[in-house]
Tab-separated table of C-alpha atoms in Angstrom:
chain	number	residue	atom	x	y	z
A	17	MET	CA	-3.047	34.771	2.484
A	18	ARG	CA	-1.541	31.282	2.208
A	19	THR	CA	-2.106	28.761	4.988
A	20	GLU	CA	0.113	25.728	5.570
A	21	ARG	CA	-1.319	22.285	4.876
A	22	SER	CA	-2.086	20.199	7.970
A	23	LEU	CA	0.116	17.089	8.202
A	24	THR	CA	-1.583	13.725	7.963
A	25	ARG	CA	-0.332	10.459	9.474
A	26	LEU	CA	1.246	9.453	6.147
A	27	ASP	CA	3.066	12.794	6.004
A	28	ARG	CA	4.520	12.204	9.460
A	29	VAL	CA	5.661	8.704	8.469
A	30	PHE	CA	7.543	9.961	5.412
A	31	ALA	CA	8.863	12.934	7.375
A	32	ARG	CA	10.491	10.522	9.814
A	33	LEU	CA	11.956	8.570	6.921
A	34	ASP	CA	13.433	11.818	5.598
A	35	ARG	CA	15.295	12.502	8.834
A	36	GLU	CA	17.953	9.979	7.818
A	37	PRO	CA	17.932	9.523	4.041
A	38	GLU	CA	20.932	7.167	4.094
A	39	ARG	CA	20.646	3.623	5.448
A	40	PRO	CA	22.428	3.247	8.826
A	41	VAL	CA	25.987	1.989	8.594
A	42	HIS	CA	25.493	-1.043	10.858
A	43	LEU	CA	22.733	-2.475	8.619
A	44	ASP	CA	24.619	-4.608	6.144
A	45	VAL	CA	22.849	-6.008	3.090
A	46	PRO	CA	23.510	-9.747	2.549
A	47	GLU	CA	25.429	-10.533	-0.616
A	48	MET	CA	25.433	-13.661	-2.755
A	49	SER	CA	28.669	-15.100	-1.423
A	50	ARG	CA	30.215	-18.432	-2.358
A	51	HIS	CA	28.957	-19.976	0.854
A	52	ARG	CA	25.403	-18.908	0.086
A	53	ILE	CA	25.657	-20.111	-3.510
A	54	ALA	CA	26.855	-23.526	-2.260
A	55	LEU	CA	23.904	-23.718	0.143
A	56	PHE	CA	21.528	-22.729	-2.631
A	57	ALA	CA	22.893	-25.418	-4.962
A	58	GLY	CA	22.716	-28.088	-2.232
A	59	THR	CA	19.118	-27.141	-1.325
A	60	LEU	CA	18.110	-27.187	-4.983
A	61	ALA	CA	19.615	-30.658	-5.395
A	62	PHE	CA	17.697	-31.839	-2.307
A	63	TYR	CA	14.491	-30.350	-3.782
A	64	ILE	CA	14.948	-32.214	-7.056
A	65	ALA	CA	15.813	-35.451	-5.226
A	66	ILE	CA	12.574	-35.331	-3.185
A	67	VAL	CA	10.486	-34.736	-6.295
A	68	TRP	CA	12.225	-37.579	-8.128
A	69	ALA	CA	11.795	-39.976	-5.201
A	70	VAL	CA	8.053	-39.313	-5.145
A	71	LEU	CA	7.687	-39.602	-8.905
A	72	ILE	CA	9.267	-43.061	-9.065
A	73	THR	CA	7.315	-44.243	-5.971
A	74	SER	CA	10.459	-45.031	-4.001
A	75	TRP	CA	10.970	-45.868	-0.335
A	76	LEU	CA	9.935	-42.287	0.533
A	77	VAL	CA	6.380	-42.947	-0.704
A	78	ARG	CA	6.254	-46.161	1.355
A	79	LEU	CA	7.352	-44.137	4.405
A	80	ASP	CA	4.561	-41.675	3.711
A	81	TRP	CA	2.002	-44.474	3.833
A	82	GLN	CA	3.474	-45.969	6.993
A	83	VAL	CA	3.246	-42.629	8.812
A	84	MET	CA	-0.299	-42.146	7.555
A	85	PHE	CA	-1.397	-45.597	8.854
A	86	PHE	CA	0.305	-44.881	12.171
A	87	ARG	CA	-2.145	-41.976	12.638
A	88	PRO	CA	-0.238	-39.775	15.121
A	89	TYR	CA	-3.369	-37.814	16.043
A	90	GLN	CA	-4.787	-41.066	17.486
A	91	GLN	CA	-1.552	-42.078	19.215
A	92	TRP	CA	-1.228	-38.797	21.136
A	93	PRO	CA	-4.704	-37.243	21.327
A	94	GLU	CA	-3.835	-35.134	24.396
A	95	ILE	CA	-1.790	-32.649	22.298
A	96	HIS	CA	-4.374	-32.332	19.532
A	97	ALA	CA	-5.783	-29.023	20.842
A	98	PHE	CA	-2.314	-27.481	21.149
A	99	VAL	CA	-1.302	-28.578	17.647
A	100	ASP	CA	-4.479	-27.072	16.179
A	101	TYR	CA	-3.383	-23.654	17.461
A	102	TYR	CA	0.325	-24.110	16.774
A	103	VAL	CA	-0.217	-24.893	13.095
A	104	VAL	CA	-1.617	-21.353	12.661
A	105	LEU	CA	2.006	-20.154	12.738
A	106	GLY	CA	2.257	-21.528	9.199
A	107	GLN	CA	-0.889	-19.956	7.770
A	108	ARG	CA	-0.142	-17.151	5.375
A	109	GLY	CA	-2.738	-14.631	6.513
A	110	PRO	CA	-2.077	-14.398	10.288
A	111	THR	CA	1.695	-14.725	9.972
A	112	ALA	CA	1.896	-12.088	7.229
A	113	VAL	CA	-0.043	-9.614	9.399
A	114	MET	CA	2.171	-10.193	12.452
A	115	VAL	CA	5.458	-10.003	10.552
A	116	THR	CA	4.319	-6.955	8.542
A	117	ALA	CA	3.517	-5.097	11.765
A	118	TRP	CA	6.954	-5.870	13.182
A	119	LEU	CA	8.814	-4.942	9.985
A	120	GLY	CA	6.742	-1.772	9.664
A	121	TRP	CA	8.021	-0.707	13.081
A	122	ARG	CA	11.536	-1.640	11.966
A	123	SER	CA	11.135	0.570	8.887
A	124	TRP	CA	10.028	3.418	11.141
A	125	ARG	CA	13.035	3.044	13.430
A	126	GLN	CA	15.639	2.487	10.710
A	127	HIS	CA	14.261	5.134	8.317
A	128	THR	CA	14.122	2.795	5.329
A	129	LEU	CA	11.491	0.882	3.380
A	130	ARG	CA	13.782	-2.114	2.802
A	131	PRO	CA	12.249	-4.462	5.445
A	132	LEU	CA	8.741	-4.152	4.025
A	133	LEU	CA	9.936	-4.436	0.431
A	134	ALA	CA	12.029	-7.522	1.228
A	135	LEU	CA	8.981	-9.148	2.835
A	136	GLY	CA	6.861	-8.335	-0.208
A	137	VAL	CA	9.422	-9.820	-2.613
A	138	SER	CA	9.770	-13.005	-0.543
A	139	LEU	CA	5.997	-13.541	-0.330
A	140	LEU	CA	5.669	-12.932	-4.061
A	141	LEU	CA	8.346	-15.540	-4.807
A	142	LEU	CA	6.648	-17.928	-2.387
A	143	ASN	CA	3.275	-17.625	-4.087
A	144	VAL	CA	4.720	-18.040	-7.569
A	145	THR	CA	7.091	-20.962	-6.975
A	146	VAL	CA	5.142	-23.006	-4.438
A	147	GLY	CA	1.814	-22.327	-6.129
A	148	ALA	CA	3.145	-23.416	-9.510
A	149	ALA	CA	4.591	-26.626	-8.020
A	150	LYS	CA	1.328	-27.450	-6.251
A	151	ILE	CA	-0.776	-27.014	-9.381
A	152	GLY	CA	1.763	-28.666	-11.674
A	153	MET	CA	2.156	-31.891	-9.684
A	154	GLY	CA	-1.415	-32.107	-8.370
A	155	ARG	CA	-0.792	-34.580	-5.558
A	156	LEU	CA	-3.654	-35.693	-3.291
A	157	GLY	CA	-3.359	-35.564	0.497
A	158	PRO	CA	-3.603	-38.488	2.950
A	159	HIS	CA	-7.304	-37.892	3.623
A	160	TYR	CA	-8.128	-38.099	-0.104
A	161	ALA	CA	-5.782	-40.913	-1.167
A	162	THR	CA	-7.296	-43.409	-3.621
A	163	THR	CA	-4.772	-46.284	-3.972
A	164	ILE	CA	-2.608	-47.655	-1.171
A	165	GLY	CA	1.086	-47.436	-1.992
A	166	SER	CA	0.729	-44.995	-4.917
A	167	ASN	CA	2.278	-41.559	-5.070
A	168	GLU	CA	-1.124	-39.898	-5.777
A	169	MET	CA	0.414	-37.542	-8.347
A	170	TRP	CA	-1.462	-35.599	-11.058
A	171	LEU	CA	-4.879	-36.275	-9.543
A	172	GLY	CA	-5.957	-32.667	-8.999
A	173	GLY	CA	-4.554	-32.126	-5.496
A	174	ASP	CA	-2.584	-29.143	-4.210
A	175	ILE	CA	-0.477	-30.265	-1.239
A	176	PHE	CA	2.952	-30.994	-2.736
A	177	PRO	CA	4.977	-29.161	-1.432
A	178	SER	CA	3.477	-28.187	1.927
A	179	GLY	CA	2.400	-24.551	1.822
A	180	HIS	CA	2.240	-24.248	5.619
A	181	THR	CA	5.841	-25.411	5.959
A	182	ALA	CA	7.219	-23.226	3.164
A	183	ASN	CA	5.326	-20.200	4.472
A	184	ALA	CA	6.689	-20.747	7.997
A	185	VAL	CA	10.246	-20.963	6.672
A	186	VAL	CA	9.940	-17.752	4.618
A	187	THR	CA	7.840	-15.655	7.001
A	188	TRP	CA	9.854	-16.302	10.135
A	189	GLY	CA	13.158	-16.651	8.284
A	190	ILE	CA	12.858	-13.144	6.845
A	191	LEU	CA	13.272	-11.813	10.389
A	192	ALA	CA	16.685	-13.478	10.604
A	193	TYR	CA	17.558	-12.285	7.096
A	194	LEU	CA	16.868	-8.656	8.095
A	195	ALA	CA	18.566	-8.853	11.504
A	196	SER	CA	20.807	-5.909	12.424
A	197	THR	CA	23.652	-7.810	14.104
A	198	PRO	CA	25.244	-11.244	13.559
A	199	ARG	CA	24.223	-12.346	17.060
A	200	ALA	CA	20.582	-11.454	16.435
A	201	ARG	CA	20.746	-13.207	13.065
A	202	ARG	CA	21.957	-16.427	14.690
A	203	TRP	CA	19.277	-16.418	17.371
A	204	LEU	CA	16.495	-15.579	14.934
A	205	SER	CA	17.722	-18.235	12.504
A	206	ALA	CA	17.510	-20.892	15.210
A	207	LEU	CA	14.085	-19.666	16.319
A	208	SER	CA	12.681	-19.646	12.775
A	209	ALA	CA	14.124	-23.121	12.107
A	210	VAL	CA	12.459	-24.568	15.218
A	211	THR	CA	9.165	-22.828	14.396
A	212	SER	CA	9.053	-24.063	10.797
A	213	LEU	CA	10.107	-27.566	11.880
A	214	GLY	CA	7.258	-27.663	14.388
A	215	VAL	CA	4.730	-26.386	11.825
A	216	GLY	CA	5.745	-29.078	9.326
A	217	MET	CA	5.500	-31.894	11.859
A	218	SER	CA	2.142	-30.512	13.028
A	219	THR	CA	0.694	-30.996	9.549
A	220	VAL	CA	1.966	-34.604	9.542
A	221	TYR	CA	0.432	-35.144	12.994
A	222	LEU	CA	-2.947	-33.840	11.832
A	223	GLY	CA	-2.808	-36.001	8.697
A	224	THR	CA	-3.158	-33.092	6.247
A	225	HIS	CA	0.235	-33.673	4.567
A	226	TRP	CA	2.553	-36.509	3.677
A	227	LEU	CA	6.014	-36.502	5.220
A	228	SER	CA	7.532	-35.885	1.764
A	229	ASP	CA	5.312	-32.802	1.395
A	230	VAL	CA	6.897	-31.322	4.500
A	231	LEU	CA	10.445	-32.116	3.333
A	232	LEU	CA	9.794	-30.397	0.013
A	233	GLY	CA	8.177	-27.428	1.772
A	234	TRP	CA	11.289	-26.881	3.884
A	235	ALA	CA	13.466	-26.950	0.766
A	236	ALA	CA	11.154	-24.590	-1.141
A	237	GLY	CA	11.143	-21.987	1.642
A	238	LEU	CA	14.903	-22.188	2.147
A	239	LEU	CA	15.517	-21.667	-1.574
A	240	ILE	CA	13.583	-18.397	-1.446
A	241	LEU	CA	15.555	-17.086	1.534
A	242	LEU	CA	18.873	-18.036	-0.059
A	243	ALA	CA	17.929	-16.330	-3.340
A	244	LEU	CA	16.892	-12.988	-1.762
A	245	PRO	CA	20.328	-11.292	-2.171
A	246	TRP	CA	19.878	-11.522	-5.933
A	247	PHE	CA	16.832	-9.253	-5.570
A	248	GLU	CA	18.505	-6.615	-3.367
A	249	PRO	CA	19.264	-4.258	-6.321
A	250	LEU	CA	15.601	-4.458	-7.328
A	251	ILE	CA	14.555	-3.636	-3.748
A	252	THR	CA	16.907	-0.635	-3.687
A	253	ARG	CA	15.546	0.722	-6.971
A	254	ALA	CA	11.961	0.183	-5.815
A	255	GLU	CA	12.645	2.118	-2.600
A	256	ALA	CA	14.218	5.019	-4.512
A	257	TRP	CA	11.306	5.070	-6.978
A	258	ILE	CA	8.694	5.136	-4.191
A	259	LEU	CA	10.425	7.988	-2.360
A	260	ASP	CA	10.873	9.954	-5.600
A	261	LEU	CA	7.212	9.464	-6.445
A	262	ARG	CA	6.321	10.664	-2.947
A	263	ASP	CA	8.462	13.821	-3.350
A	264	ARG	CA	6.881	14.701	-6.689
A	265	TRP	CA	3.407	14.156	-5.304
A	266	PHE	CA	4.027	16.397	-2.281
A	267	ALA	CA	5.632	19.057	-4.486
A	268	ARG	CA	2.555	19.071	-6.704
A	269	LEU	CA	0.270	19.470	-3.696
A	270	SER	CA	2.282	22.319	-2.153
A	271	ARG	CA	2.789	24.242	-5.414
A	272	PRO	CA	0.861	27.617	-5.356
A	273	ARG	CA	-1.647	28.153	-8.118
A	274	PRO	CA	-0.653	30.943	-10.564
A	275	ALA	CA	-2.959	33.970	-10.759
A	276	LYS	CA	-4.930	34.426	-13.939
A	277	GLU	CA	-3.528	37.210	-16.117
A	278	PRO	CA	-5.778	39.376	-18.297
A	279	VAL	CA	-5.857	38.270	-21.906
A	280	SER	CA	-5.080	41.024	-24.404
A	281	THR	CA	-6.773	40.964	-27.794
A	282	PRO	CA	-5.591	43.016	-30.767
A	283	VAL	CA	-7.846	45.851	-31.959
A	284	ALA	CA	-7.829	47.600	-35.326
A	285	PRO	CA	-5.096	50.285	-35.557
A	286	VAL	CA	-6.121	53.899	-35.023
A	287	PRO	CA	-5.264	56.262	-37.937
A	288	LEU	CA	-3.298	59.307	-36.799
A	289	GLY	CA	-3.405	61.314	-40.017
A	290	PRO	CA	-1.245	61.616	-43.108
A	291	GLY	CA	2.448	60.997	-42.615
A	292	ARG	CA	2.097	59.255	-39.250
A	293	GLU	CA	2.303	55.566	-38.415
A	294	GLU	CA	-0.731	53.785	-37.205
A	295	VAL	CA	-0.314	52.452	-33.676
A	296	PRO	CA	-2.276	49.299	-32.851
A	297	VAL	CA	-4.137	49.550	-29.616
A	298	ARG	CA	-4.535	46.477	-27.438
A	299	GLU	CA	-7.490	46.161	-25.237
A	300	SER	CA	-7.413	43.993	-22.145
A	301	VAL	CA	-10.274	41.627	-21.864
A	302	THR	CA	-11.094	40.482	-18.388
A	303	ALA	CA	-13.581	37.978	-17.209
A	304	PRO	CA	-17.117	39.372	-17.095
A	305	ARG	CA	-18.404	40.270	-13.716
A	306	THR	CA	-21.128	38.105	-12.401
A	307	ARG	CA	-24.237	39.954	-11.377
A	308	THR	CA	-25.443	39.322	-7.908
A	309	PRO	CA	-28.930	37.862	-8.117
A	310	VAL	CA	-31.589	40.116	-6.687
A	311	HIS	CA	-34.054	38.312	-4.517
A	312	LEU	CA	-37.454	39.905	-4.897
A	313	ALA	CA	-40.471	39.476	-2.757
A	314	PRO	CA	-43.130	37.119	-4.115
A	315	GLY	CA	-45.931	38.591	-6.155
A	316	PRO	CA	-46.276	40.877	-9.216
A	317	HIS	CA	-43.676	43.599	-9.476
A	318	THR	CA	-44.399	46.949	-11.106
A	319	THR	CA	-42.118	49.646	-12.418
A	320	ARG	CA	-40.818	52.354	-10.154
A	321	SER	CA	-43.102	55.006	-11.657
A	322	ASP	CA	-46.214	52.935	-10.970
A	323	ARG	CA	-45.410	52.285	-7.353
A	324	THR	CA	-47.195	54.219	-4.674
A	325	PRO	CA	-44.928	56.134	-2.287
A	326	VAL	CA	-44.635	54.491	1.057
A	327	THR	CA	-44.632	57.656	3.199
A	328	PRO	CA	-46.684	58.662	6.176
A	329	ALA	CA	-49.674	60.874	5.582
A	330	GLY	CA	-48.901	64.545	5.654
A	331	SER	CA	-45.629	66.341	5.421
A	332	ARG	CA	-42.986	66.283	8.067
A	333	ARG	CA	-41.898	69.816	7.256
A	334	PRO	CA	-43.766	72.821	8.684
A	335	PRO	CA	-45.951	74.748	6.255
A	336	HIS	CA	-44.323	77.649	4.449
A	337	ALA	CA	-46.050	80.544	2.852
A	338	ASP	CA	-43.826	80.693	-0.227
A	339	ARG	CA	-44.073	76.932	-1.038
A	340	HIS	CA	-46.686	75.545	-3.362
A	341	PRO	CA	-47.636	71.990	-4.241
A	342	ARG	CA	-45.976	70.174	-7.140
A	343	ASN	CA	-47.536	70.180	-10.629
A	344	THR	CA	-49.491	73.425	-9.854
A	345	PRO	CA	-48.589	76.776	-11.429
A	346	PRO	CA	-47.413	79.385	-8.970
A	347	ALA	CA	-49.881	82.141	-8.156
A	348	ALA	CA	-49.407	85.499	-9.892
A	349	ARG	CA	-47.700	88.056	-7.770
A	350	PRO	CA	-49.335	91.472	-7.540
A	351	LEU	CA	-47.550	94.155	-9.422
A	352	SER	CA	-46.530	97.021	-7.257
A	353	GLY	CA	-45.650	100.307	-8.827
A	354	SER	CA	-45.319	103.850	-7.912
């Protein structure tokens, strides 16, 4: 008898995704239009200009030092506690957990894995691009600056560009990128812009980043969001591959196991006499039966013939005149004759 497999939570999740295999019609996928390409080129030019201005120690570096000597955290100490909590909106760990939970619910409602995959691609691009720029330029922060007026480049630091700012732009901007309607996209774009702007200025207030770090962080995060449409075909193929892998895995689990057939081995042909063909006889060989182990009582065991009969004393049958005990010759009957 075959029993059905009990559904787990993962089975129910994929079962809901299977209710609507096609993406809903109202969910349009952003394309790399001319407008987006122009924005990408302008943001890339701004990125290069900020890096060049810091490398040549231009007026931007002098502005960095002026803001650092101004010490905003001493000018407005009453908002220091609020800023300490607000800057968490740019930390990668907490923001990734919150946005992943929201996009996971979106995937459940829209029956597609695209929101989670788009978030994964954007975070991967963020780690690669921003991390490489941080390590490559090695700029020191305001608290570790060595020479007044210098750009503090290639000294082993890791703050240029600002990771908090770039992470805020990407993490909250992905919500606007995946919005279902144009109105929701506009509102979420404004909300993510204000949030990332506040996170960047919070790092300047706390003195953990230069102002140029924040400007470059905004550009780095915006470049990732503008480049996401180029990765939409990869996201689509990844979603199809994951669902296909899921189907094959479930099919393998639900496949019934075939019964073992007896193996036939050839035996020598049997001669049938002169003039007849010999017919080979096949003998089926089955698996040997396993003997059930016999559990004996502890102690020495004797053969059946040596055992003493366990019977009550005396015979249960009534005595009979014609019966005689075993192993004794019967008594001779008297001969009667005429």
